[in-house]
Every structure is written in structure tokens, then in C-alpha cells.
Coordinates of C-alpha atoms in Angstrom, one line a residue:
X1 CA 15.2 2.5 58.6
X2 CA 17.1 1.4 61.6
X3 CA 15.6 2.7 64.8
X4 CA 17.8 5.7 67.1
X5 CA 19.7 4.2 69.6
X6 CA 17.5 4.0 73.2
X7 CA 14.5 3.2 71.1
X8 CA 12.2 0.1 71.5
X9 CA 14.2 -2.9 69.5
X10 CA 16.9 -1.1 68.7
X11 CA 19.6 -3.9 69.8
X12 CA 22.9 -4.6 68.6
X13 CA 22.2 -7.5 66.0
X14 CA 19.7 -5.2 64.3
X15 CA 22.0 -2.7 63.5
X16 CA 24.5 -5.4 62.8
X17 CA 21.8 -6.9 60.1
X18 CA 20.7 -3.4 59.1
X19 CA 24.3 -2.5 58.1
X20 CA 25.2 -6.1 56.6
X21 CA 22.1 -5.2 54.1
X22 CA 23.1 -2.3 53.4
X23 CA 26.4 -3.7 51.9
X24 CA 24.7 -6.7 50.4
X25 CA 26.3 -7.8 47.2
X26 CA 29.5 -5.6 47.4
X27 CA 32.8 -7.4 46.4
X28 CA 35.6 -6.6 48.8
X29 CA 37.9 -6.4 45.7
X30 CA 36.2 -4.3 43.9
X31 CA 36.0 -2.0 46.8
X32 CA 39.4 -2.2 47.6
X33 CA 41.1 -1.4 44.3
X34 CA 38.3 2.0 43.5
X35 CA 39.1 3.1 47.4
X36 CA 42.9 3.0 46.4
X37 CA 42.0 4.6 43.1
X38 CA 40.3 7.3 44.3
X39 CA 43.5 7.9 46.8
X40 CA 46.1 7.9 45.0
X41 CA 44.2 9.3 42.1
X42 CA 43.5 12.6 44.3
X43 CA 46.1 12.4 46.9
X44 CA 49.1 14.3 45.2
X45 CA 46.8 16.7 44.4
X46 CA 46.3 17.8 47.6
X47 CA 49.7 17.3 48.8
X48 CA 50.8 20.0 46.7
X49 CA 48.0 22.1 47.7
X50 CA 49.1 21.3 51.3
X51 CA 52.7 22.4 49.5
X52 CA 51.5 25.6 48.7
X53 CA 52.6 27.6 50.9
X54 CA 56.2 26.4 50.6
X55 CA 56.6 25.9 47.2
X56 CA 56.3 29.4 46.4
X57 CA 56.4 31.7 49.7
X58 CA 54.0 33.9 50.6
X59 CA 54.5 36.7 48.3
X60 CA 53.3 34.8 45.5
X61 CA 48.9 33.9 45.6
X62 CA 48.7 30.4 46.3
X63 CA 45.9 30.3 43.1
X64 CA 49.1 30.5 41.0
X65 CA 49.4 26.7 42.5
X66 CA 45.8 26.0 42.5
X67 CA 45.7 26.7 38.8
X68 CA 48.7 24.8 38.0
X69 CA 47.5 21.9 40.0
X70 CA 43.6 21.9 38.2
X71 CA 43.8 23.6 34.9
X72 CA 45.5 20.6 32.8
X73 CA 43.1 18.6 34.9
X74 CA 40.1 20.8 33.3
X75 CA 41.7 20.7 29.9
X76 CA 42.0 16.8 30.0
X77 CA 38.3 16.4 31.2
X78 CA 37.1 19.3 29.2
X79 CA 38.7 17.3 26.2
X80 CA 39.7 13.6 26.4
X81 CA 35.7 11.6 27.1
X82 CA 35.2 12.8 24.2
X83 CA 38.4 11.2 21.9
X84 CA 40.1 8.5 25.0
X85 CA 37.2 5.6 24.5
X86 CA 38.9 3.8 22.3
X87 CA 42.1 3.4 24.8
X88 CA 42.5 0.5 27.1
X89 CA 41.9 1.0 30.5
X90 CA 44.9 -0.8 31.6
X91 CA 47.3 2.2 29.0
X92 CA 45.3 4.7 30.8
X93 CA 46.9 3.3 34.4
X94 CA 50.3 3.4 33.0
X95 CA 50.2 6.5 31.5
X96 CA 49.1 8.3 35.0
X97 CA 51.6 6.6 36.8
X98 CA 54.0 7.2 35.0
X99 CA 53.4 10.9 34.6
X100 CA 52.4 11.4 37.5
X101 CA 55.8 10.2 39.4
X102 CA 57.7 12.3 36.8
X103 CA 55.6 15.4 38.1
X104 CA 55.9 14.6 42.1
X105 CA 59.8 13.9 41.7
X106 CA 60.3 17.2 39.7
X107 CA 58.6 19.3 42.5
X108 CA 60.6 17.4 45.1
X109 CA 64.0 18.0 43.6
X110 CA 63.4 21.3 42.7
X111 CA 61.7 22.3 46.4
X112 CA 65.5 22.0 48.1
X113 CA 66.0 25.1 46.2
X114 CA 64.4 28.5 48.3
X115 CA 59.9 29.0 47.6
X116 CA 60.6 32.2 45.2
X117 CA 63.5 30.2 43.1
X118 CA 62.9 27.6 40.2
X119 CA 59.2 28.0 40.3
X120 CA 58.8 27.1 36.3
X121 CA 60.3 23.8 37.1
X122 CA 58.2 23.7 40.3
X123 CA 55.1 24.5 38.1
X124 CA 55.8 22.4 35.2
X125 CA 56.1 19.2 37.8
X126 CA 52.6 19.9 39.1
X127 CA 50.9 20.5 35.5
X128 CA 52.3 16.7 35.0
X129 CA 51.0 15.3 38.2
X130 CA 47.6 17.7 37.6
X131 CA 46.9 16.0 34.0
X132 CA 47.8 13.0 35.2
X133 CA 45.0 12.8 37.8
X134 CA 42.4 14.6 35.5
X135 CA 42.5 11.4 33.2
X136 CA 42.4 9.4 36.2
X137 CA 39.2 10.8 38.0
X138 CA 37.6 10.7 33.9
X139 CA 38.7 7.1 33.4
X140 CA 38.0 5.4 36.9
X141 CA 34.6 7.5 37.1
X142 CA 33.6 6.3 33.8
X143 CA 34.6 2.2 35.0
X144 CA 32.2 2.5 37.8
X145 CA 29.6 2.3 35.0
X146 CA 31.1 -1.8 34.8
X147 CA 31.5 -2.5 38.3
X148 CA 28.4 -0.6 40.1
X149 CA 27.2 1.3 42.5
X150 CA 29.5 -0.4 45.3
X151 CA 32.2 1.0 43.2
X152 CA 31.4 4.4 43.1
X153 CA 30.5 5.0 46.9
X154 CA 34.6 3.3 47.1
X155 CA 36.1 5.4 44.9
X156 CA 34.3 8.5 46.3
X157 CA 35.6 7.4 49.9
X158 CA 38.8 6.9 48.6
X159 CA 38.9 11.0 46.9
X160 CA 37.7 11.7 50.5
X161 CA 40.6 10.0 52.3
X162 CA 43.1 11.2 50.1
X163 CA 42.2 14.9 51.1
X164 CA 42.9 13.8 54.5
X165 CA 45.4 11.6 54.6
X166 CA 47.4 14.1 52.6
X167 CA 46.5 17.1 54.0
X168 CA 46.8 15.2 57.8
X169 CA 50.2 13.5 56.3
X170 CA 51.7 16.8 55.1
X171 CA 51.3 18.6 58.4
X172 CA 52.1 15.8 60.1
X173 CA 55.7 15.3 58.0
X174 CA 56.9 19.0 57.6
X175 CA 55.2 20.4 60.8
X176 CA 55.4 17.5 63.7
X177 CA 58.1 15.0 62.3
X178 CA 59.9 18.1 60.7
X179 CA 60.8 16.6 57.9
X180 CA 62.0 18.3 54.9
X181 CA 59.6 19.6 52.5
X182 CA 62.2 17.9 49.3
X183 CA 61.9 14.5 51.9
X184 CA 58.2 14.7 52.1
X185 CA 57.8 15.1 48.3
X186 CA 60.3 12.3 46.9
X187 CA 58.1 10.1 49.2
X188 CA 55.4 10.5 47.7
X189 CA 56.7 10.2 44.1
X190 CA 56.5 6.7 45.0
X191 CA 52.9 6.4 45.6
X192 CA 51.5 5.5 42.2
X193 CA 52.9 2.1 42.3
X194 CA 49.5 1.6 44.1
X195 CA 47.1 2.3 41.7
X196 CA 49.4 0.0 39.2
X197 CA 49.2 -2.6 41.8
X198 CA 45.2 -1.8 42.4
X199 CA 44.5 -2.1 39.1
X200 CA 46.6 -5.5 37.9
X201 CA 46.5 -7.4 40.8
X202 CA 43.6 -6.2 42.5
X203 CA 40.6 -5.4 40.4
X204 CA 38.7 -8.5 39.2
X205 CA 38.6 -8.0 35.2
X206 CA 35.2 -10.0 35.2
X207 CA 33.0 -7.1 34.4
X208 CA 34.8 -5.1 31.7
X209 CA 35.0 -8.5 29.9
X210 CA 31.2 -9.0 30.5
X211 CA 31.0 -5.8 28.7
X212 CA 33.1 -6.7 25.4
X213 CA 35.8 -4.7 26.1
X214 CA 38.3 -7.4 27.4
X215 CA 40.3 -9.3 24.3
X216 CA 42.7 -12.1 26.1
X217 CA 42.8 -10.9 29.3
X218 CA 43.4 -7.1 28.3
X219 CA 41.2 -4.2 28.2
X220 CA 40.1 -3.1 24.3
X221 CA 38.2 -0.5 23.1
X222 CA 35.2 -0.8 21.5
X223 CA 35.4 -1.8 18.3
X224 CA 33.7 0.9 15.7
X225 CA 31.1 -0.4 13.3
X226 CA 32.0 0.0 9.4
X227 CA 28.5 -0.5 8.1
X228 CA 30.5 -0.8 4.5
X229 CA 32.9 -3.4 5.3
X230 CA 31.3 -6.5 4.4
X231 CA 29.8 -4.8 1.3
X232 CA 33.3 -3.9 0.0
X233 CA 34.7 -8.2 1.5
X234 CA 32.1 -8.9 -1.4
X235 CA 33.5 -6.8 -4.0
X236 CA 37.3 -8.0 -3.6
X237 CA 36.0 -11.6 -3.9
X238 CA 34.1 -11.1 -7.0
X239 CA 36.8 -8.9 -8.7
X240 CA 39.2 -10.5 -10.9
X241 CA 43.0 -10.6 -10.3
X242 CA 44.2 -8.1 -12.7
X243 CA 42.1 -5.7 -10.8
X244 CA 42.7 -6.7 -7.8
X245 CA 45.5 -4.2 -7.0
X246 CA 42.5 -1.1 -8.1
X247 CA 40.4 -2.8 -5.5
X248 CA 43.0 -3.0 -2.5
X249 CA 43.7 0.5 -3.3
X250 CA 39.4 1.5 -3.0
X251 CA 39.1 -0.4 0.4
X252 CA 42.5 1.4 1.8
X253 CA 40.9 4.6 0.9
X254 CA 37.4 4.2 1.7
X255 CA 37.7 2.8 5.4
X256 CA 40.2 5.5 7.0
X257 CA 37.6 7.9 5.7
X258 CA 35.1 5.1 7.1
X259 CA 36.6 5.4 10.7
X260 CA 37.4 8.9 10.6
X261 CA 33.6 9.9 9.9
X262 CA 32.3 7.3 12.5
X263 CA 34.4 9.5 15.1
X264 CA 33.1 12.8 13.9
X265 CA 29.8 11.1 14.2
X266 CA 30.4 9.7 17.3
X267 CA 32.0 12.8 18.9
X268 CA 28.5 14.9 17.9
X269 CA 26.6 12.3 19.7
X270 CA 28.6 13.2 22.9
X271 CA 28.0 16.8 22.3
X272 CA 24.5 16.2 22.1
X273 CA 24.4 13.5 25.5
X274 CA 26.5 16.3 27.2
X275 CA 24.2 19.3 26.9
X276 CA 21.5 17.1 29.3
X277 CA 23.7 16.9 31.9
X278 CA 24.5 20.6 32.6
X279 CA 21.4 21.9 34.2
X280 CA 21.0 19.1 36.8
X281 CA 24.5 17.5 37.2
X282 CA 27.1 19.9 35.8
X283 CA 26.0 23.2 37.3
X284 CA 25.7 22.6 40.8
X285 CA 28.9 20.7 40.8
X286 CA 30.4 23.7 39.1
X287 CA 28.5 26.1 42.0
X288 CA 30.2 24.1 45.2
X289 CA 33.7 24.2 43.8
X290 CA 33.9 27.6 42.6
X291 CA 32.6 28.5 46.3
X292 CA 34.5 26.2 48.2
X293 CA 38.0 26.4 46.4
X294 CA 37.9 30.5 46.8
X295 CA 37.1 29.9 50.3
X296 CA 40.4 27.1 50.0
X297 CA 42.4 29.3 47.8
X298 CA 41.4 33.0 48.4
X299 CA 39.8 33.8 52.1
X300 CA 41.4 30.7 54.0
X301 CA 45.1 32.1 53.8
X302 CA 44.1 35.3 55.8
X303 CA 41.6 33.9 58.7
X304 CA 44.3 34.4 61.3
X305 CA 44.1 35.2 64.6
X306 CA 47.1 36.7 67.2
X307 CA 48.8 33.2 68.2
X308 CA 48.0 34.0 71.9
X309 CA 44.5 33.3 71.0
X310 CA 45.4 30.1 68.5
X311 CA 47.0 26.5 69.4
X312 CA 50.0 27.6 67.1
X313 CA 53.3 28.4 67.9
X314 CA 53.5 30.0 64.3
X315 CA 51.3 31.9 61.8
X316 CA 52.3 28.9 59.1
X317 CA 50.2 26.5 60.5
X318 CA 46.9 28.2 60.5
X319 CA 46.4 27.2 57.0
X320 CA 47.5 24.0 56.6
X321 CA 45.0 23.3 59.3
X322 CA 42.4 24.5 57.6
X323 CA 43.0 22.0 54.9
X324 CA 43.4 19.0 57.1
X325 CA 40.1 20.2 58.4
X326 CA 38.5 20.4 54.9
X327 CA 39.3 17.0 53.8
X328 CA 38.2 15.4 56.7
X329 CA 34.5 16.8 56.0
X330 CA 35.5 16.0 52.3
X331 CA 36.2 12.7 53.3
X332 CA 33.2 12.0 55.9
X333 CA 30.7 13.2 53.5
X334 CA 32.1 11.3 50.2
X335 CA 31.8 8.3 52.1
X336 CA 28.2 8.5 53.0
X337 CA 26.4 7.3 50.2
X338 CA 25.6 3.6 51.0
X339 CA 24.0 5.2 54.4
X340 CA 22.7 8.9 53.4
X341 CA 21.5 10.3 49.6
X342 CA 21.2 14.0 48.6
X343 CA 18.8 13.8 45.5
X344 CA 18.2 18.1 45.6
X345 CA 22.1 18.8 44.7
X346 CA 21.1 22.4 45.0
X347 CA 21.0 22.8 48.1
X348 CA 24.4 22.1 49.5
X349 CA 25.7 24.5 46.7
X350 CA 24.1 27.5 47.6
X351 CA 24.9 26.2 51.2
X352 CA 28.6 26.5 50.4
X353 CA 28.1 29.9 48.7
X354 CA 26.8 31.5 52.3
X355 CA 29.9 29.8 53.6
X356 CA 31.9 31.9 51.1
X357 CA 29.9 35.2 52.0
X358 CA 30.2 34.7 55.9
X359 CA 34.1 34.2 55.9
X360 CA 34.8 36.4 53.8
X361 CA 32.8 38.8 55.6
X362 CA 34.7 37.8 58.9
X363 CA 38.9 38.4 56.8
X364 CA 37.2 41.8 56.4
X365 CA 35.5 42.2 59.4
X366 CA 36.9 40.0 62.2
X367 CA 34.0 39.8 63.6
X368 CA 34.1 35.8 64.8
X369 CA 35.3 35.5 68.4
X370 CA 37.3 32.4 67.9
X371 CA 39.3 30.2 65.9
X372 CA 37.8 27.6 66.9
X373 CA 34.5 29.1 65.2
X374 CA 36.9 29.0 61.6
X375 CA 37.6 25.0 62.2
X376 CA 34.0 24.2 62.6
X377 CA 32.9 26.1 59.6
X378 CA 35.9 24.8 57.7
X379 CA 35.2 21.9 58.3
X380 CA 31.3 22.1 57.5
X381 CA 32.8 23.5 54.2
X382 CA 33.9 20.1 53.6
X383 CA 30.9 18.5 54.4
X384 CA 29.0 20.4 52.1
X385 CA 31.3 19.9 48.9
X386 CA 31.9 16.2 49.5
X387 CA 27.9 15.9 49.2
X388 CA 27.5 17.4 45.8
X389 CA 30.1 15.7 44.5
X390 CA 29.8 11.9 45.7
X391 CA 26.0 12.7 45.1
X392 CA 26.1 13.7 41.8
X393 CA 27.8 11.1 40.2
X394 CA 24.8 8.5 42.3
X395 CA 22.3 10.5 40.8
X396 CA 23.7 9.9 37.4
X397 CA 24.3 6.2 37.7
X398 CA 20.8 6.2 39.0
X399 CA 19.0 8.1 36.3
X400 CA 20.7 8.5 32.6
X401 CA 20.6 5.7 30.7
X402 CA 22.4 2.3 30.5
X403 CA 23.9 3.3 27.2
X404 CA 24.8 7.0 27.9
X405 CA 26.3 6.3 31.8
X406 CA 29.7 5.5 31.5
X407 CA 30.3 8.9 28.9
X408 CA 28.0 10.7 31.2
X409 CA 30.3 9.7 34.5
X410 CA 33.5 11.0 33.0
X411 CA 32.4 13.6 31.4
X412 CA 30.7 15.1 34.0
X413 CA 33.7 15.2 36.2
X414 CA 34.9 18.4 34.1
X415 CA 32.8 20.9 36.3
X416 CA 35.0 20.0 39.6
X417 CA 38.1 21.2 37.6
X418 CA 36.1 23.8 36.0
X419 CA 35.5 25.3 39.1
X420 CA 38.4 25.2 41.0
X421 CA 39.7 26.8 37.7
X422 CA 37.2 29.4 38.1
X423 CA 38.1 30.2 41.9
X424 CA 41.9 30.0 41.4
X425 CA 41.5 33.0 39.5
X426 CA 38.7 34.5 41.8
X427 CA 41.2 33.4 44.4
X428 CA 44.7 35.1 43.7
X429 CA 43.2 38.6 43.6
X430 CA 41.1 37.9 47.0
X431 CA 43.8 36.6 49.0
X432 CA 45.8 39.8 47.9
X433 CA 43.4 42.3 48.0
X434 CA 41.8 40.7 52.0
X435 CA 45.8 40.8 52.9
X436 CA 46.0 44.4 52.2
X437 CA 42.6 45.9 53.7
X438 CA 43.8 43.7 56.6
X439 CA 47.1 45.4 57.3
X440 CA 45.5 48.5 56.2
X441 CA 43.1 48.4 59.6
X442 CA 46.1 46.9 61.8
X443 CA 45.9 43.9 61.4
X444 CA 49.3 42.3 59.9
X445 CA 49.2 38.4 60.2
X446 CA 48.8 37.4 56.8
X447 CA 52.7 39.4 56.6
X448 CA 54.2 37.4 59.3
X449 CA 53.1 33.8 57.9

């Protein structure tokens, strides 16, 4: 441990070879291409929860857009570990892209129009750009397992970074440059070309073909064993020609149903590794999401305070704040790992649950002198769910099994979604129901945003 600063031999090449340890053996590439997967993977996500507010005005609860933005996300991790092993990395990569783009451009052309019209089309744009990154944070969690733990302190820096350089971007764009909303969106259509580029130009290949699943240069699947194959090569060798066709016809039926009960077999076995990883792993993930996202989602949008006693000029930008606030704790704390480990992922969870209590206590109460008091607490929020997450995925490479980490990484990643899935509907009646005991006891902000 490296001593405080002031402290007897605590000089500045100590620290320097303190610090260089704690980095030894990292590849710079490797670090580079998961930090830019775990921003772009995450950072039109938060855009369009930035967006919120203006895609869809403030009549309609801004969970409608959190659940649009996480529920194909759950569905895909809820779903896919358990069928998408077999496909190449490198299809997965081109697939998000791809869909992704489609979703962002379809939000930005249709956000010219006014928040309360074309919001189907405004919906169904970030359902694409949601699934897209819930096969992403599944795939590139579950590559970690090749690449190590280097890898997954990057890519958790990278999620981090992407909550604040969206959220920072965003008000920075529509509220400082003043920049369209339609503008800021197109723009940032364009961002997955940087994961393609992470991924193909970038990331050394070097472990995934260590592991077998590289086959001239490209990513494969693993193959799945037919214990009967070379038992029925032995039959068509010592059958004669004349029933040779009977025997083609044997083999063509025999190894679909081969393969098919392999993957039922193989899909139990998931079932089975999964139910060990809810009770430490899956459920306190689950816990800090569902607190932190109604907090995001449902209390957030009516913490306002009379603008003579804020930094605004306008009740708008009270929440966007907030977010940019959020994601820079997110960001700080997923980025912590090669310095600082949380082994008891309870803690911070019921941490971010009191967080939840006290400001929901203050939309009803108003009882917090300051909004300066909200920032800080905000942005402890952060701190607390970038902990639990970056941390749980360390404690599984740490502890489950060589064989069971790389299923174990993505499909752990479904309790994030889960949650936010969870609050988005907590969320839409809270923010309504805060809203109107606020004007109900004079107090009218959350009408004038």
C-alpha cells in the first residue's frame, strides 16, 4: 500500500513505481479498444435518456423512455447467453452497429417534429438502439473472459465515461452551443463506426485465437461435439454402394437431431450455472439499479427549487444536470478497480436504497436547504451504483470457474436491465404522483419545466 501523501517516504518515484505495478502487464491495445467499447456501447443510451425530456415533453413520464431505452436490452440479455455462443464475435459488432445507427438516425429525423408528435417512430428508434447495446454489454462482457482483468476495469471505465460524456455532451450541445436537438442526434448516429474500428483495427485477435475460437483470422464459434460422428464415418465406409444412398439418408437424419439435442443439453447446463449466480452477483446488481434508476427516472424530474435559488435560468435544466452529475460518479467509481475493490456488493446497494428514501422524502417534503445538497447526493448516487456494477463483474472473474466465466459475465449483465426495467415502471407513476402532491402544497415547478 502506498503511503498518504506527507508521510515518511512517500516521494514522487514511489507513487510513480506503486502506480506502474499496479498496471503491470496491461496491453495498451487491449485497453483502448474495451474503453471505446464500453463508450460507445453505453453512450447512446444515455444520450436518449439525456433526450428525454424533449423527445416526448413533459406531460408524458420520462419511464415511458426509460423502458423503451432498457426493456429490449433485458429481453436480449434475459435471452441471447443462452442461444448467441455459437456466433462470431466480429457478426455480433456488425449487427450493433448497424442497428444501432438505424435506431439513433430514426430518433433524430423524427425529433424535428414537436415532443408529443411521432412518438411511435421516436420509440421504435430507441428499442433499436436499446437491443442493440444489450447484445453489446452481453458480448463484450463475456470477451473479457479472453483478454483479462485489464480488460474489464477498461471496459467498465469506458460505460462510466459514456454516462458522462453523453450526459456532459448533451447539455453541452442543446443547452450551451444551442444546437438543435434533430442536430445533436444525427451526430451521434455516426458514433458506432468506433466500435467497428475498435474492434477490426484495434483489438489484438491473439487471445480469442488462443482460445480456439479464431479459424483464419475470424472469430468462430465453438464447435459442438457429436459424440456419434465418427461411429456413423465407420458405418458409410463399410456399407456397400447399393446402400449407400439408405446410409446418407441415416447420417442426414441422425446429426440435425445430434445438434439439436446437444443445444437443449447445453442450454440446461446454463440454467443450471445461472441459478449460482443470483444470490451473490445477480441480486445486488438488480437492488442498486432498481434504486438508482427510480431515483434517475421517478424522484429526479421533480427536485426543483425556485430559479432565484438555482444557477438556471430555466426549470429545463435542473434535470439534465442531475444526469451529468450521475455519470460522473458512474464514471469515477467504474473506473476504480485496478486502485480500490468492493468484495461485500451489499453494501453499496442498500446504500443506494437510503439514497432513494431521503430524496424522495425531500420531492415530498422539501426539507433540503439547497440545491446544491441534490448535486452532492446525486452525484454520491453515482458513486454508489458504479461500485456494484464494475465490482461485480471482478468478483466474478475472480471467483467462478475458468470454464463457467465467460457465460457467467454475460449473463449476469441481465440484472442491470432488469432493474432499470423494474424502476421505469416504479418510475412513471412516482414522478406523476410527486408532481401532483407538489402542486397540490404550492409548489408548481415540475409544471413550468
Amino acid at each position: 500500500m502506498l503511503p498518504p501523501p506527507g508521510a515518511p517516504g512517500a516521494t514522487w518515484a514511489r507513487y510513480k513505481a506503486g502506480l506502474a505495478s499496479l498496471f503491470e502487464g496491461a496491453d495498451l491495445r487491449v485497453c483502448a479498444a474495451f474503453w471505446l467499447f464500453g463508450l460507445i456501447n453505453n453512450v447512446l443510451y444515455v444520450i436518449i435518456l439525456s433526450a428525454a425530456l424533449d423527445l416526448v415533453g413533459p406531460l408524458i413520464p420520462k419511464g415511458v423512455v426509460l423502458l423503451a431505452d432498457v426493456l429490449p436490452s433485458f429481453i436480449s440479455k434475459l435471452v441471447l447467453p443462452y442461444l448467441i455462443q455459437s456466433i462470431p464475435y466480429a457478426y455480433r459488432v456488425l449487427f450493433m452497429a448497424a442497428v444501432s445507427a438505424l435506431g439513433m438516425s430514426l430518433i433524430a429525423v423524427t425529433a424535428k417534429s414537436s415532443p408529443t408528435g411521432e412518438i411511435p417512430t421516436k420509440l421504435t428508434g430507441v428499442v433499436l438502439a436499446s437491443f442493440s447495446s444489450g447484445v453489446g454489454e452481453m458480448s463484450f462482457l463475456s470477451m473479457t473472459h479472453f483478454y483479462g482483468p485489464f480488460s474489464l476495469a477498461a471496459w467498465g471505465s469506458g460505460t462510466g465515461a459514456a454516462g458522462l460524456i453523453g450526459a456532459g455532451a448533451y447539455v453541452l450541445a442543446t443547452t450551451v452551443l444551442g444546437l438543435s436537438v434533430s442536430a445533436t442526434l444525427t451526430a451521434s448516429a455516426c458514433l458506432p463506426a468506433v466500435m467497428l474500428a475498435a474492434f477490426f483495427l484495434v483489438l489484438p485477435k491473439g487471445p480469442l485465437a488462443s482460445k480456439g475460437n479464431l479459424k483464419n483470422g475470424e472469430y468462430q464459434g465453438l464447435p459442438t461435439v457429436e459424440e456419434d460422428d465418427e461411429d456413423q464415418s465407420l458405418l458409410a465406409t463399410e456399407e456397400s454402394p447399393t446402400s449407400s444412398r439408405g446410409s446418407m439418408s441415416i447420417s442426414g437424419l441422425r446429426k440435425p437431431a445430434s445438434a439439436i439435442g446437444s443445444a437443449w443439453t447445453g442450454f440446461k447446463a446454463n440454467l443450471q450455472r445461472s441459478r449460482h449466480l443470483v444470490i451473490p452477483y445477480m441480486l445486488p446488481l438488480l437492488l442498486v439499479y432498481v434504486a438508482e434508476y427510480t431515483i434517475n427516472q421517478g424522484v429526479a424530474p421533480t427536485l426543483l427549487f425556485p430559479l432565484s435559488q438555482s444557477p438556471f435560468k430555466e426549470y429545463r435544466a435542473f434535470y439534465p444536470t442531475y444526469n451529468a452529475l450521475y455519470q460522473a460518479g458512474v464514471f469515477t467509481s467504474r473506473s476504480s478497480t485496478p486502485f480500490f475493490r468492493l468484495h461485500h456488493l451489499y453494501i453499496p446497494s442498500f446504500l443506494q436504497c437510503a439514497n432513494l428514501v431521503l430524496l424522495t422524502l425531500h420531492a415530498l417534503l422539501n426539507f433540503l436547504p439547497s440545491v446544491y445538497l441534490i448535486f452532492a447526493i446525486v452525484f454520491w448516487e453515482g458513486i454508489l451504483g458504479g461500485l456494484v456494477y464494475v465490482n461485480t463483474f471482478a468478483e466474478i472473474s475472480e471467483n467462478v470457474p475458468e470454464a463457467d466465466r465467460e457465460f457467467s459475465l454475460g449473463a449476469t449483465s441481465v440484472s442491470d436491465s432488469g432493474g432499470i426495467c423494474i424502476a421505469g415502471f416504479i418510475g412513471m407513476g412516482m414522478e406523476v404522483w410527486l408532481c401532483k402532491w407538489q402542486v397540490a402544497h404550492g409548489r408548481d415547478y415540475c409544471h413550468k419545466i
